[in-house]
GROMACS .gro file of C-alpha atoms in nm:
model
  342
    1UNK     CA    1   9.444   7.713   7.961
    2UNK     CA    2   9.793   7.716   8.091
    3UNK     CA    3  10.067   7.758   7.810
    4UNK     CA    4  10.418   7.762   7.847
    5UNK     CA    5  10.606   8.073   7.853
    6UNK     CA    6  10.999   8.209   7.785
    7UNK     CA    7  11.247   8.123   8.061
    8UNK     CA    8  11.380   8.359   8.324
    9UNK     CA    9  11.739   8.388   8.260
   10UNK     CA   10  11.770   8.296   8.629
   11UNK     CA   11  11.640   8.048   8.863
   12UNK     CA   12  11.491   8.164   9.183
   13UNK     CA   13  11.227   8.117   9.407
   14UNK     CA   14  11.082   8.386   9.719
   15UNK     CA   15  11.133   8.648   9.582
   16UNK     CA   16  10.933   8.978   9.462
   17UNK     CA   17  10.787   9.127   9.136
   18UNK     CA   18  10.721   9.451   9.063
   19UNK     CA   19  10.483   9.528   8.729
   20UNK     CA   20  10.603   9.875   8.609
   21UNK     CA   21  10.378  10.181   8.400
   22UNK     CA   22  10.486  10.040   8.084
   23UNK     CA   23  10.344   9.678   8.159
   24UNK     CA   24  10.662   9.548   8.185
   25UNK     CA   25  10.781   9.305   8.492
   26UNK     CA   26  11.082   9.374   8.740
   27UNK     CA   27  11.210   9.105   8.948
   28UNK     CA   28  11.517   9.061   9.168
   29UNK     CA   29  11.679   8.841   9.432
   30UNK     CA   30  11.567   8.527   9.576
   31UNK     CA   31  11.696   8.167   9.641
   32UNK     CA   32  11.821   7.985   9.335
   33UNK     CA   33  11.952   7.695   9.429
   34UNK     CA   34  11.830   7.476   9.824
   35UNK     CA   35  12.166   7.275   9.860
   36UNK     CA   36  12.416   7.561   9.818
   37UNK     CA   37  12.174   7.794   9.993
   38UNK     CA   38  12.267   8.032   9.733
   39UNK     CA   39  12.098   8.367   9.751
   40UNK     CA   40  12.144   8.616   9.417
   41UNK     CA   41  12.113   8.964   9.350
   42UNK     CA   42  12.042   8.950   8.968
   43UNK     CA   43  11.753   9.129   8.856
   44UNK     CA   44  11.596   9.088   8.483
   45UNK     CA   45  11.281   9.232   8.304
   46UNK     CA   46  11.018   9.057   8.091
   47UNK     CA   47  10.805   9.307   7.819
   48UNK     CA   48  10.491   9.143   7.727
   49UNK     CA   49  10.493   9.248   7.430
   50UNK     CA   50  10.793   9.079   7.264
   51UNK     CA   51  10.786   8.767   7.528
   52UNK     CA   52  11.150   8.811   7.644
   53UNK     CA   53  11.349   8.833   7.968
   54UNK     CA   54  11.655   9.086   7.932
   55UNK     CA   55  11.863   9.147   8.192
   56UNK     CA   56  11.907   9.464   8.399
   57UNK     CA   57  12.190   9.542   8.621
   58UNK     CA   58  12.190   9.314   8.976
   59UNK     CA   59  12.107   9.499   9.292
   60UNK     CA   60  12.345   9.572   9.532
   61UNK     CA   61  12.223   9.322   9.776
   62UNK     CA   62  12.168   8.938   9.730
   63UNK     CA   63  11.838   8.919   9.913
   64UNK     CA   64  11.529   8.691   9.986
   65UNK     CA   65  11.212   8.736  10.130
   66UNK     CA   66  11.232   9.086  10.048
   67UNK     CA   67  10.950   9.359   9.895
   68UNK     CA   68  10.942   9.558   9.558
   69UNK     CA   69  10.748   9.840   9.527
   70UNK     CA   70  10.676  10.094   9.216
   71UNK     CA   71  10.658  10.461   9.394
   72UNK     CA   72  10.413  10.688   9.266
   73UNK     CA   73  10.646  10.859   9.080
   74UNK     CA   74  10.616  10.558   8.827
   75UNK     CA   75  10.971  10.600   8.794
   76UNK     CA   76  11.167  10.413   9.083
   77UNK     CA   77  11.129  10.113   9.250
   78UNK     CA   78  11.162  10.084   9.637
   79UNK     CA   79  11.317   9.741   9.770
   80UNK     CA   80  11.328   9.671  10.129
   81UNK     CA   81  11.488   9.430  10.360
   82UNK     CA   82  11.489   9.097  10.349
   83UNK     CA   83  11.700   8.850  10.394
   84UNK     CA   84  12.057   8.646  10.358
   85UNK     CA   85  12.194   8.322  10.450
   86UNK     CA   86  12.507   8.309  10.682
   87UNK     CA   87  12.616   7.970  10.821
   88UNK     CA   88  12.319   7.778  10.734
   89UNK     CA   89  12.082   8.080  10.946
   90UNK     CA   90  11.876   8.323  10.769
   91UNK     CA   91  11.953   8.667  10.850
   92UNK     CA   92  11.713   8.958  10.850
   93UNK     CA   93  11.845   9.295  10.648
   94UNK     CA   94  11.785   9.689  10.667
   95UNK     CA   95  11.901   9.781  10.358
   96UNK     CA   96  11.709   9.947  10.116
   97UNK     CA   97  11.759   9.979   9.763
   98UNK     CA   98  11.581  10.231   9.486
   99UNK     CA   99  11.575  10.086   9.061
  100UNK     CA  100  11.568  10.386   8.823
  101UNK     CA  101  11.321  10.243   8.572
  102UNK     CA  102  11.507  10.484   8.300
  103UNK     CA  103  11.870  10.386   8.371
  104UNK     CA  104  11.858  10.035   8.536
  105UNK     CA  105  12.088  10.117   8.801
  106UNK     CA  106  12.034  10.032   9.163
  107UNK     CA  107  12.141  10.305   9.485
  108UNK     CA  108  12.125  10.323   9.857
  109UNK     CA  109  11.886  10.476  10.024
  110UNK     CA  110  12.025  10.779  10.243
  111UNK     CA  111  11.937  10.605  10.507
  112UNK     CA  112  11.906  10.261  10.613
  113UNK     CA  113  11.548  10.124  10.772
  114UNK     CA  114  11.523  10.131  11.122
  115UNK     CA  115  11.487   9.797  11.186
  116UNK     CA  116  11.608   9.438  11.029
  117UNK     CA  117  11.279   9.318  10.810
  118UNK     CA  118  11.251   8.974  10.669
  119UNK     CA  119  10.918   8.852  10.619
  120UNK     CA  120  10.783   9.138  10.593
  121UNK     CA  121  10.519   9.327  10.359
  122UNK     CA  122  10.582   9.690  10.168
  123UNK     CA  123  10.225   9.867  10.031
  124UNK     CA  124  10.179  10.193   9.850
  125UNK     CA  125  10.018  10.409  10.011
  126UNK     CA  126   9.727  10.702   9.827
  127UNK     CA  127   9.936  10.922   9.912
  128UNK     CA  128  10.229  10.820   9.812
  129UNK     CA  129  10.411  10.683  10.101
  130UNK     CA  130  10.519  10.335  10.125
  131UNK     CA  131  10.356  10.082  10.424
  132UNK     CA  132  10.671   9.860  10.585
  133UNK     CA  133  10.506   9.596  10.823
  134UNK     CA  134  10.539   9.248  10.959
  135UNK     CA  135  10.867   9.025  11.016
  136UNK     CA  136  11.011   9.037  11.309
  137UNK     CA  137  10.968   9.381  11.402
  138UNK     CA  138  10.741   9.518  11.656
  139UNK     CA  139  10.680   9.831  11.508
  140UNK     CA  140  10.550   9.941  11.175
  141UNK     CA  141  10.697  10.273  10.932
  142UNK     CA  142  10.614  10.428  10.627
  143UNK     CA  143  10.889  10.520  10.366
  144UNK     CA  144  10.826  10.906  10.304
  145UNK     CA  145  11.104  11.037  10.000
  146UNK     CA  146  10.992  11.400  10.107
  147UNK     CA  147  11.122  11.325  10.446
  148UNK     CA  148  11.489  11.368  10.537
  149UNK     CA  149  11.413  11.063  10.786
  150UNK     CA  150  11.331  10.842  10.500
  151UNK     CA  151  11.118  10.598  10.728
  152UNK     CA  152  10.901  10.716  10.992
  153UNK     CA  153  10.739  10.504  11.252
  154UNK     CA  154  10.331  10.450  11.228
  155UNK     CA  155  10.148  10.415  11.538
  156UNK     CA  156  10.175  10.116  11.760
  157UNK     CA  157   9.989   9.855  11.593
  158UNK     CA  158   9.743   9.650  11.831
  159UNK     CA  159   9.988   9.318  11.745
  160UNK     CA  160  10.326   9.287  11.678
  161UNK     CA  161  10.550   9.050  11.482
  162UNK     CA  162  10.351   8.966  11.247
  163UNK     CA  163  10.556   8.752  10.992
  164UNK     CA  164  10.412   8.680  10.613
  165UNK     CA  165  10.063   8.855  10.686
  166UNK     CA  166   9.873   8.993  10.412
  167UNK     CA  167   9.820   9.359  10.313
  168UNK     CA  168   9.539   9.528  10.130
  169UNK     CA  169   9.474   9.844  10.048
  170UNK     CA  170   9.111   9.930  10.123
  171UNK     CA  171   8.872  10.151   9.929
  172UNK     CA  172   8.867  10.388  10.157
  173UNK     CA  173   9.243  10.411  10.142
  174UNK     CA  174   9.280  10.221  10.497
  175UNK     CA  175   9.488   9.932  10.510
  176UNK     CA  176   9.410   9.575  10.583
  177UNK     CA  177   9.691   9.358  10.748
  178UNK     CA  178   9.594   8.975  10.808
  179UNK     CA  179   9.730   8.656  11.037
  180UNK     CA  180  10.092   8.595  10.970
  181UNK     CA  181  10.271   8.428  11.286
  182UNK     CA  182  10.473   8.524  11.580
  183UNK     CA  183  10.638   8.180  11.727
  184UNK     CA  184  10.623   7.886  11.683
  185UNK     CA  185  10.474   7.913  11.360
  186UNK     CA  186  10.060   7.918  11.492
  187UNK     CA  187   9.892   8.147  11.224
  188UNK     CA  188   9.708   8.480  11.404
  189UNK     CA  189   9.330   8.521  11.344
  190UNK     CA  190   9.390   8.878  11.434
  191UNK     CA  191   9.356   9.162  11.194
  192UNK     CA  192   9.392   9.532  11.189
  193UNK     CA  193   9.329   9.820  10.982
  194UNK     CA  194   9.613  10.123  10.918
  195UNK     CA  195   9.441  10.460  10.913
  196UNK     CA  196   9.687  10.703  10.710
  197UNK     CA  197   9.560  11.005  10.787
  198UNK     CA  198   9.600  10.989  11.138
  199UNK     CA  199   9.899  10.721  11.169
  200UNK     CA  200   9.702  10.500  11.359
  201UNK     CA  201   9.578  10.120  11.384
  202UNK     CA  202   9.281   9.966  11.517
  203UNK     CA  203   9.178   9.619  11.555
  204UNK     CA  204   8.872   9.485  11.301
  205UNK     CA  205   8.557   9.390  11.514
  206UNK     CA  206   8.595   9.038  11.478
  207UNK     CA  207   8.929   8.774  11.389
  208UNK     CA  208   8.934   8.585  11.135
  209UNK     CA  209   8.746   8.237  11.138
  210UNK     CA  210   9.127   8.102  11.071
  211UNK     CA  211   9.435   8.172  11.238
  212UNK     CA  212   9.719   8.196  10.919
  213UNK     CA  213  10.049   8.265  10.770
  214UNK     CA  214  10.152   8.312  10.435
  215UNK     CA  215   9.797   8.291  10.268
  216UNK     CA  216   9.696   8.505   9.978
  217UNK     CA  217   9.457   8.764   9.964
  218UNK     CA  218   9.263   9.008   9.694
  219UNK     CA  219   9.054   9.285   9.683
  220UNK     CA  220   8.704   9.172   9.485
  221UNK     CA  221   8.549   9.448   9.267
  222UNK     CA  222   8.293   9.467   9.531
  223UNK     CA  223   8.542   9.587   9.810
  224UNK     CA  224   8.569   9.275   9.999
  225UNK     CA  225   8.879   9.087  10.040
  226UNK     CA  226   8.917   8.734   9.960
  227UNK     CA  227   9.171   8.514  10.169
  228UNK     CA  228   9.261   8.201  10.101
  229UNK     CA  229   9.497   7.919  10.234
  230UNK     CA  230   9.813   7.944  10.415
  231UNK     CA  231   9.951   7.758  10.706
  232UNK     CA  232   9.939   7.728  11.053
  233UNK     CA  233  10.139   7.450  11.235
  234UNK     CA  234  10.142   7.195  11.116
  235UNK     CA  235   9.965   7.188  10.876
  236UNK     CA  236   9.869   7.369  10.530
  237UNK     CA  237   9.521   7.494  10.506
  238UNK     CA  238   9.252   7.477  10.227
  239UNK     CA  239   9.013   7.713  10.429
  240UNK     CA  240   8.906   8.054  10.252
  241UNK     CA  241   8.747   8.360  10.378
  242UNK     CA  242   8.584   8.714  10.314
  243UNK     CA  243   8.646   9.018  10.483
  244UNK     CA  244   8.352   9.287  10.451
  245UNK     CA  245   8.440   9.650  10.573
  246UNK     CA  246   8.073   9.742  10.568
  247UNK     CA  247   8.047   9.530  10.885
  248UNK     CA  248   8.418   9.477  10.937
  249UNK     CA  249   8.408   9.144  11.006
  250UNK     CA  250   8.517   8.768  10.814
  251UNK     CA  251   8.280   8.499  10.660
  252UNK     CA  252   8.381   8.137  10.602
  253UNK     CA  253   8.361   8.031  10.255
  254UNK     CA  254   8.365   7.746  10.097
  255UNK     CA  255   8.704   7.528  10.061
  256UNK     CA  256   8.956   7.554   9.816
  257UNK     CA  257   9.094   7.246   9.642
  258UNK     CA  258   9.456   7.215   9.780
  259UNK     CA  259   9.569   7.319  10.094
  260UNK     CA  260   9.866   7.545  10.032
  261UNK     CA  261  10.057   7.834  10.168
  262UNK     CA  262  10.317   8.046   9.898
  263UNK     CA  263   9.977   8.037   9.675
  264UNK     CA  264   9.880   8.332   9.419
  265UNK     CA  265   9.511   8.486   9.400
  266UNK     CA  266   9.443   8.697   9.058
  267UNK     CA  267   9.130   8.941   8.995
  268UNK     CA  268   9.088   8.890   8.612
  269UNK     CA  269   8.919   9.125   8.445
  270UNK     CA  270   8.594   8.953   8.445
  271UNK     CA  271   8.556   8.994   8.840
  272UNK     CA  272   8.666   8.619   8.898
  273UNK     CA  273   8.960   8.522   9.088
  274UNK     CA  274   9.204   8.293   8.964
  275UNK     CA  275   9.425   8.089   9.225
  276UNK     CA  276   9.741   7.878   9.237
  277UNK     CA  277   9.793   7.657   9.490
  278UNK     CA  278  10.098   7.639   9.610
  279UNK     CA  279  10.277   7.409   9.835
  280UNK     CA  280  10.179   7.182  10.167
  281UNK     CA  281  10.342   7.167  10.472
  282UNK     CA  282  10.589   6.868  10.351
  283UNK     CA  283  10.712   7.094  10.057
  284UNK     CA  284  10.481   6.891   9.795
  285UNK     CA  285  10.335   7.165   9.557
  286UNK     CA  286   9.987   7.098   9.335
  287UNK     CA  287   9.918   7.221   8.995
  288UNK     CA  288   9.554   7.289   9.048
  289UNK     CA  289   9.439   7.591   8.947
  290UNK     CA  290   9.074   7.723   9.050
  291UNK     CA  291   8.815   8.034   9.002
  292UNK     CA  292   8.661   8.188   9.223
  293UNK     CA  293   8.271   8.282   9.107
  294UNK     CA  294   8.209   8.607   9.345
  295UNK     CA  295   7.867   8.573   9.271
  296UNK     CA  296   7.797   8.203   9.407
  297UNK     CA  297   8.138   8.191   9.637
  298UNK     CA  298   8.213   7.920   9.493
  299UNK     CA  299   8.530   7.779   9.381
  300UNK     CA  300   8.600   7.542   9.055
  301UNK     CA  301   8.902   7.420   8.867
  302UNK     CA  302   8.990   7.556   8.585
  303UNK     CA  303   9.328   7.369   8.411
  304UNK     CA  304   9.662   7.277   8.590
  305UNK     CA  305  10.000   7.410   8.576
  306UNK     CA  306  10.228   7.284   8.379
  307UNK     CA  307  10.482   7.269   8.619
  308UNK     CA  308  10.391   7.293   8.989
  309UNK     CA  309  10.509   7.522   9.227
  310UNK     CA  310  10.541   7.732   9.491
  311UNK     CA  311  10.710   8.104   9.579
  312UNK     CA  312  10.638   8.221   9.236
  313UNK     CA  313  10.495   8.506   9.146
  314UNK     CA  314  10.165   8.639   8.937
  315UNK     CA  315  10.086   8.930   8.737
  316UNK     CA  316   9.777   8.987   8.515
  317UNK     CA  317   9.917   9.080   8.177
  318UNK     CA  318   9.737   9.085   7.806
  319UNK     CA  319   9.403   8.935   8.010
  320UNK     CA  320   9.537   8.641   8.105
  321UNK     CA  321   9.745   8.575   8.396
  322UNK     CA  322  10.138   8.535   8.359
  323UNK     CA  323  10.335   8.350   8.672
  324UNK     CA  324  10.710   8.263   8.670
  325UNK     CA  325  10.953   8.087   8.949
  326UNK     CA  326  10.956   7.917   9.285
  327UNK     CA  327  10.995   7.594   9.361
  328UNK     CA  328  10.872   7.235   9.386
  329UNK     CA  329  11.023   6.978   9.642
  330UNK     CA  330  11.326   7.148   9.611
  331UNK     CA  331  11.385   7.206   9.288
  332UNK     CA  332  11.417   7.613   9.207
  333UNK     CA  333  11.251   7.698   8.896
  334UNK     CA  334  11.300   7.942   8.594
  335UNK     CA  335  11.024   7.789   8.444
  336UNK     CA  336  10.734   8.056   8.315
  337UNK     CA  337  10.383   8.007   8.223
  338UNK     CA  338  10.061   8.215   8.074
  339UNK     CA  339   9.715   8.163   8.192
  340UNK     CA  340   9.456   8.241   7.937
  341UNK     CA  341   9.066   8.233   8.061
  342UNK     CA  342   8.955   8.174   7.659
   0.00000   0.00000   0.00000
């Protein structure tokens, strides 16, 4: 059941979230507000345990569309790229920003990235270094903090431009990176795996049965990766998907519900998979919520959203699942909500 939760002290939608050592959640950025295509830099915390947003100091950036990630020093918080609005056009960044968790400030990075990203995806790494791939960027680098070049490119990857793929981080401590498109906005079926050790990329043996952008994706306890929904021009898809490194290759499973792109999938603890659906291709967003039975592959609803939406984010906190943000229709949202499978 779906209850509501405390308020972000902003609105915004697109933008990251970051769930720190301590269980709390870090957000920044983002749209808050269509008509005025206002972009903010505000960032605020939420601490499970007393139910409260308090604000931290705002980055130094107003930024959409760009990544968060906790470094594996547990105590900073890497934010690259992204994007800004300037005369009605959206406008690709290469700043980079690090959070000190202990005294909320935001800095610089020595350097800036190499390249604008917007779009884009940021994944940390075993060991330790920080993935920056997609947008539209032919290349792909890893962060490295040990490394007076800050961001170092990877090998060329076997397709470029990939904007809103997905990215996993395998078992094996390979990478999965899935669809996104190039232009117009025609989702790729190709996918390719990063190998860290040797800085190198290599196509999976077979596409994916659907060509998409901006779907979601999970890795199951079993090491497969779900992916579900997206969008490919011009439409929204419902279609869903498992990727199986054993034979590295993708298996069609069965529908979901709603066909929506901006949606959330969620391992709970009990090895299901919770998703929210997102929004269509005409902006309409559902409240359906489903599970995902591993077992059966199977998907069934569970309940709906109290307010629908899209460009949110998801975190699993206390066993349930806690989601906050986006938008519906237009409409940015502050709005937060707690998902409990009992």
């Amino acid at each position: 059941m779906w209850r509501v939760a405390t308020k972000m002290l902003s609105n915004r939608t697109i933008f990251p979230a970051v769930q720190l050592n301590d269980g709390r959640i870090l957000t920044s950025g983002g749209l808050n507000d269509f008509r005025s295509n206002n972009v903010t830099s505000a960032a605020e915390l939420y601490s499970p345990s007393t139910g409260q947003w308090t604000s931290t100091n705002p980055m130094r950036q107003q930024r959409f569309y760009h990544t968060m990630t906790l470094l594996s020093n547990g105590k900073q918080v890497l934010v690259t790229g992204g994007q800004i609005i300037v005369n009605d056009t959206s406008v690709p960044l290469n700043t980079a920003e690090i959070y000190n968790i202990t005294s909320g400030t935001w800095t610089n990075t020595s350097r800036s990235m190499p390249e604008k990203f917007g779009r884009h995806r940021a994944t940390l790494l075993k060991n330790g270094r920080v993935l920056i791939v997609g947008g539209n960027v032919s290349k792909a680098y890893y962060y490295d903090a040990n490394s007076s070049s800050l961001w170092i490119p990877t090998g060329p990857m076997t397709q470029s431009n990939r904007r809103a793929p997905t990215v996993r981080v395998m078992v094996d401590g390979g990478v999965l990176v899935t669809g996104g498109w190039t232009t117009p906005m025609i989702g790729l079926s190709t996918a390719e795996i990063y190998d860290p050790v040797n800085n190198t990329w290599r196509k999976t043996a077979r596409n994916m049965t659907t060509g998409r952008a901006y779907h979601a994706a999970v890795r199951l306890n079993d090491s497969s990766v779900l992916i579900a929904g997206g969008y490919s021009d011009p439409a929204s898809l419902a279609s869903a998907e498992l990727y199986f490194p054993s034979n590295d290759s993708f298996v069609r499973i069965a529908n979901t519900a709603f066909g929506g792109f901006y949606s959330f999938v969620t391992l709970l603890s009990n090895g299901y998979v919770l998703l929210t659906s997102g929004g269509d291709a005409n902006g309409t967003c559902s409240a359906i919520t489903q599970l995902y039975n591993p077992s059966t592959r199977q998907w069934s609803n569970t309940s709906s959203l109290n307010y629908a939406r899209e460009g949110n984010f998801a975190f699993v906190v206390s066993n349930g699942v806690f989601t906050c943000g986006g938008d519906n229709e237009g409409q940015v949202l502050n709005s937060c909500e707690y998902y409990s499978p009992i």
